[in-house]
CSV table of C-alpha atoms and ligand atoms in Angstrom, one decimal:
chain,number,residue,atom,x,y,z
A,1,MET,CA,27.7,-4.9,4.0
A,2,PRO,CA,28.8,-8.6,3.2
A,3,GLU,CA,26.5,-11.2,2.3
A,4,LEU,CA,26.4,-14.4,4.4
A,5,LYS,CA,27.9,-16.5,1.7
A,6,SER,CA,30.7,-14.5,1.2
A,7,ILE,CA,31.8,-15.3,4.8
A,8,THR,CA,34.6,-17.8,4.7
A,9,ARG,CA,37.9,-19.4,6.5
A,10,ASN,CA,39.4,-16.2,5.4
A,11,GLU,CA,37.3,-14.3,8.2
A,12,ILE,CA,38.2,-16.5,10.8
A,13,ASN,CA,38.9,-14.6,14.1
A,14,GLN,CA,37.5,-11.6,12.4
A,15,GLU,CA,34.4,-9.5,13.6
A,16,VAL,CA,31.6,-9.1,10.6
A,17,VAL,CA,28.7,-6.8,10.5
A,18,LEU,CA,25.6,-8.0,8.7
A,19,THR,CA,21.8,-7.1,8.2
A,20,ALA,CA,19.9,-10.4,7.8
A,21,LEU,CA,16.4,-11.8,8.4
A,22,LEU,CA,16.0,-13.5,11.8
A,23,VAL,CA,14.0,-16.4,10.7
A,24,ASP,CA,14.3,-19.1,13.3
A,25,VAL,CA,15.3,-18.9,17.3
A,26,LYS,CA,15.9,-21.9,19.8
A,27,ILE,CA,16.6,-21.2,23.1
A,28,LYS,CA,19.0,-24.2,24.3
A,29,LYS,CA,20.9,-25.0,27.9
A,30,THR,CA,24.5,-26.2,27.9
A,31,LYS,CA,25.6,-29.2,30.2
A,32,ASN,CA,25.8,-26.5,33.2
A,33,GLY,CA,22.3,-25.1,32.8
A,34,LYS,CA,23.6,-22.0,31.2
A,35,LYS,CA,21.1,-20.8,28.5
A,36,TYR,CA,22.1,-20.1,24.7
A,37,ALA,CA,20.4,-19.6,21.4
A,38,ASP,CA,20.9,-21.2,18.2
A,39,LEU,CA,19.7,-18.8,15.7
A,40,VAL,CA,19.5,-18.9,11.8
A,41,VAL,CA,19.5,-15.8,9.9
A,42,GLN,CA,19.1,-15.3,6.4
A,43,ASP,CA,19.9,-13.0,3.4
A,44,ALA,CA,19.2,-13.2,-0.2
A,45,SER,CA,22.4,-15.4,-0.6
A,46,MET,CA,22.0,-18.1,2.1
A,47,LYS,CA,20.8,-19.4,5.5
A,48,ARG,CA,23.1,-19.5,8.4
A,49,GLU,CA,23.2,-21.0,12.0
A,50,VAL,CA,24.5,-18.4,14.7
A,51,LYS,CA,25.2,-18.7,18.1
A,52,LEU,CA,24.0,-16.4,20.8
A,53,TRP,CA,25.5,-16.9,24.2
A,54,ASP,CA,24.0,-15.7,27.1
A,55,ALA,CA,20.4,-15.6,25.4
A,56,ASP,CA,17.8,-13.7,27.2
A,57,GLU,CA,14.2,-15.4,26.6
A,58,GLU,CA,12.5,-12.2,27.7
A,59,ASP,CA,14.1,-10.1,24.7
A,60,PRO,CA,11.4,-9.7,22.1
A,61,LEU,CA,13.9,-10.7,19.3
A,62,MET,CA,13.8,-14.4,21.1
A,63,LYS,CA,10.0,-14.7,20.8
A,64,LYS,CA,8.2,-16.2,17.8
A,65,ARG,CA,6.9,-14.1,15.2
A,66,ASP,CA,4.8,-14.3,12.1
A,67,GLU,CA,7.1,-12.2,10.3
A,68,PRO,CA,10.8,-12.6,10.9
A,69,PRO,CA,12.3,-9.2,12.2
A,70,VAL,CA,15.5,-7.7,10.3
A,71,VAL,CA,18.4,-7.4,12.5
A,72,GLU,CA,21.8,-5.9,12.4
A,73,LEU,CA,24.5,-8.0,13.9
A,74,VAL,CA,28.1,-8.0,14.8
A,75,ALA,CA,29.7,-11.5,15.0
A,76,LEU,CA,32.6,-13.2,15.1
A,77,VAL,CA,33.7,-15.5,12.9
A,78,GLY,CA,35.1,-19.0,14.1
A,79,GLU,CA,35.3,-22.7,13.3
A,80,TYR,CA,33.6,-25.7,15.0
A,81,GLN,CA,33.8,-29.3,13.8
A,82,GLY,CA,35.3,-28.2,10.5
A,83,ARG,CA,32.5,-26.0,10.0
A,84,LEU,CA,32.4,-22.0,10.0
A,85,GLN,CA,30.4,-20.8,13.2
A,86,LEU,CA,29.5,-17.4,13.7
A,87,THR,CA,29.0,-16.1,17.2
A,88,ILE,CA,26.8,-13.0,17.8
A,89,LYS,CA,28.5,-10.0,19.7
A,90,LYS,CA,25.9,-7.8,19.1
A,91,ILE,CA,22.4,-8.1,18.0
A,92,ARG,CA,19.7,-5.4,17.2
A,93,GLU,CA,16.5,-5.2,15.7
A,94,VAL,CA,16.3,-2.6,12.7
A,95,ASP,CA,12.9,-1.1,11.2
A,96,GLY,CA,12.4,-3.2,8.1
A,97,ASN,CA,11.2,-0.3,5.8
A,98,THR,CA,14.8,1.1,5.8
A,99,VAL,CA,16.2,-1.8,4.3
A,100,ASP,CA,15.8,-3.1,0.7
A,101,MET,CA,14.1,-6.5,1.1
A,102,ARG,CA,15.5,-7.9,-2.0
A,103,ALA,CA,18.6,-8.0,-0.6
A,104,LEU,CA,17.2,-10.5,2.1
A,105,LEU,CA,15.0,-12.6,0.5
A,106,PRO,CA,16.5,-15.5,-1.6
A,107,SER,CA,14.8,-15.3,-5.3
A,108,SER,CA,15.1,-17.7,-8.2
A,109,ARG,CA,18.2,-17.5,-10.2
A,110,TRP,CA,16.4,-17.6,-13.5
A,111,ASN,CA,15.8,-14.6,-15.2
A,112,TYR,CA,12.5,-12.8,-14.2
A,113,ASP,CA,11.7,-11.1,-17.8
A,114,GLN,CA,12.8,-14.2,-19.5
A,115,MET,CA,10.7,-16.4,-16.9
A,116,LYS,CA,7.6,-14.2,-17.7
A,117,GLN,CA,8.0,-14.4,-21.5
A,118,TRP,CA,8.0,-18.1,-21.4
A,119,LEU,CA,5.0,-18.4,-19.4
A,120,ALA,CA,3.3,-16.5,-22.3
A,121,GLU,CA,4.7,-18.6,-24.8
A,122,PHE,CA,3.5,-21.9,-23.0
A,123,ARG,CA,0.1,-20.2,-22.6
A,124,ASP,CA,0.0,-19.6,-26.6
A,125,ARG,CA,0.4,-23.3,-27.3
A,126,ILE,CA,-3.1,-24.0,-26.2
A,127,GLU,CA,-5.5,-24.3,-29.3
A,128,THR,CA,-9.0,-25.1,-27.6
A,129,LEU,CA,-9.9,-21.5,-26.9
A,130,PRO,CA,-12.2,-22.1,-23.3
A,131,ILE,CA,-9.3,-23.6,-21.9
A,132,LYS,CA,-7.1,-20.9,-22.9
A,133,THR,CA,-9.8,-18.5,-21.3
A,134,LEU,CA,-9.4,-20.4,-18.0
A,135,VAL,CA,-5.4,-19.9,-18.0
A,136,ASP,CA,-5.8,-16.5,-18.9
A,137,LYS,CA,-8.3,-15.7,-16.2
A,138,MET,CA,-6.6,-17.4,-13.4
A,139,VAL,CA,-3.0,-16.7,-14.5
A,140,PHE,CA,-2.4,-13.6,-16.8
A,141,GLU,CA,-5.2,-11.7,-15.3
A,142,GLU,CA,-5.1,-9.3,-12.3
A,143,PRO,CA,-5.2,-9.9,-9.3
A,144,TYR,CA,-3.4,-13.0,-9.7
A,145,TYR,CA,-0.6,-12.4,-12.3
A,146,GLU,CA,1.4,-10.5,-9.9
A,147,LYS,CA,1.4,-13.0,-7.0
A,148,TYR,CA,1.5,-15.8,-9.3
A,149,CYS,CA,4.9,-14.6,-10.5
A,150,THR,CA,6.5,-13.6,-7.2
A,151,TYR,CA,5.0,-16.1,-4.5
A,152,PRO,CA,7.5,-18.9,-3.3
A,153,ALA,CA,6.5,-22.7,-4.3
A,154,ALA,CA,6.8,-23.9,-0.8
A,155,LYS,CA,7.8,-23.1,2.9
A,156,SER,CA,10.6,-25.1,2.8
A,157,VAL,CA,11.7,-28.5,0.9
A,158,HIS,CA,11.7,-26.9,-2.8
A,159,HIS,CA,11.4,-23.8,-4.7
A,160,ASN,CA,11.0,-21.6,-1.4
A,161,PHE,CA,12.2,-18.4,-2.5
A,162,ARG,CA,10.8,-15.4,-4.5
A,163,HIS,CA,9.5,-16.1,-8.0
A,164,GLY,CA,9.4,-19.8,-6.8
A,165,ILE,CA,5.9,-20.8,-8.1
A,166,LEU,CA,6.7,-19.2,-11.5
A,167,GLN,CA,10.1,-21.1,-12.0
A,168,HIS,CA,8.5,-24.3,-10.6
A,169,THR,CA,5.7,-23.9,-13.2
A,170,LEU,CA,8.0,-23.5,-16.0
A,171,GLU,CA,9.8,-26.6,-15.2
A,172,VAL,CA,6.9,-28.6,-14.9
A,173,LEU,CA,5.5,-26.9,-18.2
A,174,LYS,CA,8.9,-28.0,-20.3
A,175,TYR,CA,8.9,-31.5,-18.8
A,176,CYS,CA,5.2,-32.1,-19.8
A,177,VAL,CA,5.7,-30.9,-23.3
A,178,MET,CA,8.5,-33.2,-23.7
A,179,VAL,CA,6.9,-36.1,-22.2
A,180,ALA,CA,3.9,-35.1,-24.6
A,181,THR,CA,5.9,-34.8,-27.4
A,182,THR,CA,7.5,-38.2,-26.9
A,183,LYS,CA,4.5,-39.8,-26.5
A,184,LYS,CA,2.7,-38.3,-29.1
A,185,LEU,CA,-0.1,-37.3,-27.4
A,186,THR,CA,-3.2,-35.3,-29.2
A,187,GLN,CA,-3.4,-31.5,-29.4
A,188,ARG,CA,-6.2,-31.8,-27.2
A,189,GLN,CA,-4.4,-33.8,-24.3
A,190,VAL,CA,-1.7,-31.4,-24.8
A,191,ASP,CA,-4.2,-28.4,-24.1
A,192,ARG,CA,-5.5,-30.1,-20.9
A,193,LEU,CA,-1.9,-31.1,-19.7
A,194,ILE,CA,-0.7,-27.5,-19.9
A,195,ALA,CA,-3.8,-26.3,-18.0
A,196,ILE,CA,-3.2,-28.5,-15.2
A,197,ALA,CA,0.4,-27.8,-15.3
A,198,PHE,CA,-0.3,-23.8,-14.9
A,199,LEU,CA,-3.0,-24.5,-12.3
A,200,HIS,CA,-2.2,-27.2,-10.1
A,201,ASP,CA,0.0,-25.1,-7.6
A,202,TRP,CA,-1.9,-21.8,-8.6
A,203,ALA,CA,-3.5,-21.9,-4.9
A,204,LYS,CA,-0.4,-21.5,-3.2
A,205,THR,CA,-0.7,-17.8,-3.7
A,206,ILE,CA,-3.8,-18.3,-1.3
A,207,GLU,CA,-2.1,-20.8,0.8
A,208,TYR,CA,0.9,-18.9,2.0
A,209,GLU,CA,1.1,-15.5,3.5
A,210,PRO,CA,3.4,-13.2,1.4
A,211,LEU,CA,7.0,-13.1,1.5
A,212,PRO,CA,8.9,-12.7,4.3
A,213,SER,CA,6.7,-14.3,6.3
A,214,ASN,CA,6.1,-17.4,4.1
A,215,GLN,CA,3.6,-19.0,6.7
A,216,LEU,CA,0.3,-20.8,6.0
A,217,SER,CA,-2.5,-18.3,5.8
A,218,ASP,CA,-5.8,-19.4,7.7
A,219,GLU,CA,-7.2,-20.3,4.3
A,220,GLY,CA,-4.1,-22.8,3.6
A,221,LYS,CA,-4.2,-24.4,7.2
A,222,MET,CA,-8.2,-24.9,6.9
A,223,LEU,CA,-8.4,-25.6,3.3
A,224,GLY,CA,-5.1,-26.4,1.7
A,225,HIS,CA,-3.9,-25.6,-1.9
A,226,ILE,CA,-5.3,-28.5,-3.6
A,227,PHE,CA,-9.1,-27.9,-2.7
A,228,ILE,CA,-8.6,-24.2,-3.3
A,229,GLY,CA,-6.8,-24.6,-6.7
A,230,ALA,CA,-9.8,-27.2,-7.9
A,231,HIS,CA,-12.5,-25.0,-6.3
A,232,SER,CA,-11.4,-21.9,-8.0
A,233,ALA,CA,-10.9,-23.2,-11.0
A,234,MET,CA,-14.3,-24.9,-11.1
A,235,ASN,CA,-15.8,-21.3,-10.5
A,236,ILE,CA,-14.1,-19.9,-13.3
A,237,ILE,CA,-14.8,-23.2,-15.7
A,238,ASN,CA,-18.5,-22.5,-14.8
A,239,SER,CA,-18.7,-18.8,-16.0
A,240,ILE,CA,-16.8,-19.6,-19.4
A,241,GLU,CA,-19.2,-20.4,-22.1
A,242,ASP,CA,-19.0,-23.6,-23.8
A,243,PHE,CA,-16.5,-25.1,-21.7
A,244,ASP,CA,-16.4,-29.0,-22.7
A,245,ARG,CA,-17.6,-31.4,-19.7
A,246,ASP,CA,-14.5,-33.6,-20.4
A,247,ASP,CA,-11.9,-31.0,-20.4
A,248,ALA,CA,-13.4,-29.7,-16.9
A,249,LEU,CA,-13.4,-33.0,-15.5
A,250,ILE,CA,-9.9,-33.9,-16.6
A,251,ILE,CA,-8.1,-30.3,-15.6
A,252,LEU,CA,-10.0,-30.7,-12.1
A,253,ASN,CA,-9.2,-34.0,-11.5
A,254,GLY,CA,-5.4,-33.3,-12.7
A,255,ILE,CA,-5.4,-30.5,-10.0
A,256,LEU,CA,-6.9,-32.6,-7.2
A,257,GLY,CA,-4.9,-35.7,-8.1
A,258,HIS,CA,-1.6,-33.8,-8.5
A,259,HIS,CA,0.1,-35.1,-5.3
A,260,GLY,CA,-0.5,-38.7,-6.7
A,261,MET,CA,-1.7,-40.5,-3.6
A,262,MET,CA,-4.1,-40.1,-1.1
A,263,GLU,CA,-1.5,-40.1,2.0
A,264,TRP,CA,0.3,-37.4,0.2
A,265,GLY,CA,-2.9,-35.0,0.4
A,266,SER,CA,-4.5,-35.6,-2.9
A,267,PRO,CA,-8.3,-36.5,-2.5
A,268,VAL,CA,-8.5,-38.5,-5.7
A,269,LEU,CA,-5.9,-40.2,-7.6
A,270,PRO,CA,-4.9,-39.2,-11.1
A,271,LYS,CA,-7.6,-40.7,-13.3
A,272,THR,CA,-5.9,-39.6,-16.9
A,273,VAL,CA,-2.5,-39.9,-18.8
A,274,GLU,CA,-2.4,-35.8,-18.6
A,275,ALA,CA,-2.7,-36.2,-14.9
A,276,GLN,CA,-0.4,-39.2,-14.4
A,277,ILE,CA,2.3,-37.1,-16.5
A,278,LEU,CA,1.6,-34.0,-14.5
A,279,HIS,CA,1.9,-35.8,-10.9
A,280,GLN,CA,5.1,-37.6,-12.1
A,281,VAL,CA,6.8,-34.3,-13.5
A,282,ASP,CA,5.5,-32.1,-10.7
A,283,LYS,CA,7.6,-34.5,-8.4
A,284,LEU,CA,10.6,-34.6,-10.5
A,285,SER,CA,10.8,-30.9,-10.2
A,286,GLY,CA,10.3,-30.5,-6.5
A,287,ASP,CA,12.7,-33.5,-5.8
A,288,ILE,CA,15.3,-32.5,-7.9
A,289,GLU,CA,15.2,-29.1,-6.5
A,290,SER,CA,15.3,-29.9,-3.1
A,291,ILE,CA,18.4,-32.4,-3.5
A,292,LEU,CA,20.2,-29.5,-5.2
A,293,SER,CA,19.5,-26.9,-2.6
A,294,PHE,CA,20.4,-29.2,0.4
A,295,MET,CA,23.7,-30.1,-1.5
A,296,ASP,CA,24.4,-26.3,-1.7
A,297,GLU,CA,23.5,-25.5,1.9
A,298,ASN,CA,25.5,-28.6,3.0
A,299,LYS,CA,28.4,-27.6,0.5
A,300,GLU,CA,30.7,-26.3,3.4
A,301,ALA,CA,30.9,-29.2,5.7
A,302,THR,CA,34.1,-31.4,4.9
A,303,GLU,CA,32.0,-34.8,5.0
A,304,ASN,CA,31.7,-36.8,2.1
A,305,PHE,CA,28.2,-37.0,2.5
A,306,THR,CA,25.4,-34.4,3.4
A,307,GLU,CA,23.1,-35.1,6.5
A,308,ARG,CA,19.7,-37.0,5.5
A,309,LEU,CA,17.3,-35.0,3.4
A,310,TRP,CA,14.1,-36.1,5.2
A,311,ASN,CA,11.8,-36.0,1.9
A,312,MET,CA,14.1,-38.3,0.2
A,313,GLY,CA,15.2,-40.7,3.1
A,314,THR,CA,18.6,-40.7,2.0
A,315,GLU,CA,21.9,-38.5,2.5
A,316,TYR,CA,23.7,-37.3,-1.0
A,317,TYR,CA,27.2,-37.6,-2.1
A,318,LYS,CA,29.1,-34.8,-2.4
A,319,GLY,CA,32.2,-36.2,-4.2
A,320,GLY,CA,32.7,-35.6,-7.8
A,321,ILE,CA,30.9,-32.0,-8.2
A,322,SER,CA,33.3,-29.7,-9.6
B,401,FE2,FE1,1.0,-29.1,-4.8
B,402,FE2,FE1,3.8,-28.7,-8.0
């Protein structure tokens, strides 16, 4: 079965058969009042919009669900305003247990075993034993490790794929160590900074339902990952003997302040060099990933610029990329 990404202009006027997740449905009306649906389908390779004319609102497939259904569809490949357009001829739901979900869920392009090895290497840089114990308990022990290594880091915007938290944390760890080395921070500061990097988005495994749903959980809606992360870290810190008070305050402030501003969801501002570095590199990792993936999604359109990327407030130039 072809991947969504493999459909090109060569397939125009041909029918393709696809298996995908149906991740969004919007029922719309034509000027003549006829109903149609703009659907978004996704597999591991990409997301695509597809058109369904004569949509029936009562069809269970057209209703919002917590978990996106797996669908098999036959679609005609066409072109509209310079972009490929797929129009559905037939669509039916298939039992999710009969398909390999990994083929339908986008995943980090980084090698998984390599990522896990890097993660352990960053942990081994921590020299202050109670801080190392905190990271071990929250990241490297079950029931956390498996989730930490597989969950996406977001619903949309950045690192919204399998192993997203893992890849994002590794990026943040790399940038943190680079800034710490350049600015010659002390080993104690480096230890705290690494712990904040490991733990700042830890609670996203609680904030979201597992893929393919990727919706906010009740805990996520009611409490959010900043509070859950700091609260859990504080409980575990209290269970570790001889945990230094300053280390505790600085790590907790780093988790609570990692969004950098109160209007971005942090209840307190970053109040140490470690916390401010973490905030800046966290933003760097998220922003750059969101631009790169947005440009990749907009690749096909023939215009020189992408559409406006809402979180960055501007469109991006597509020339000069080979
Ligand atoms: Fe966050
Ligand atoms: Fe983050």
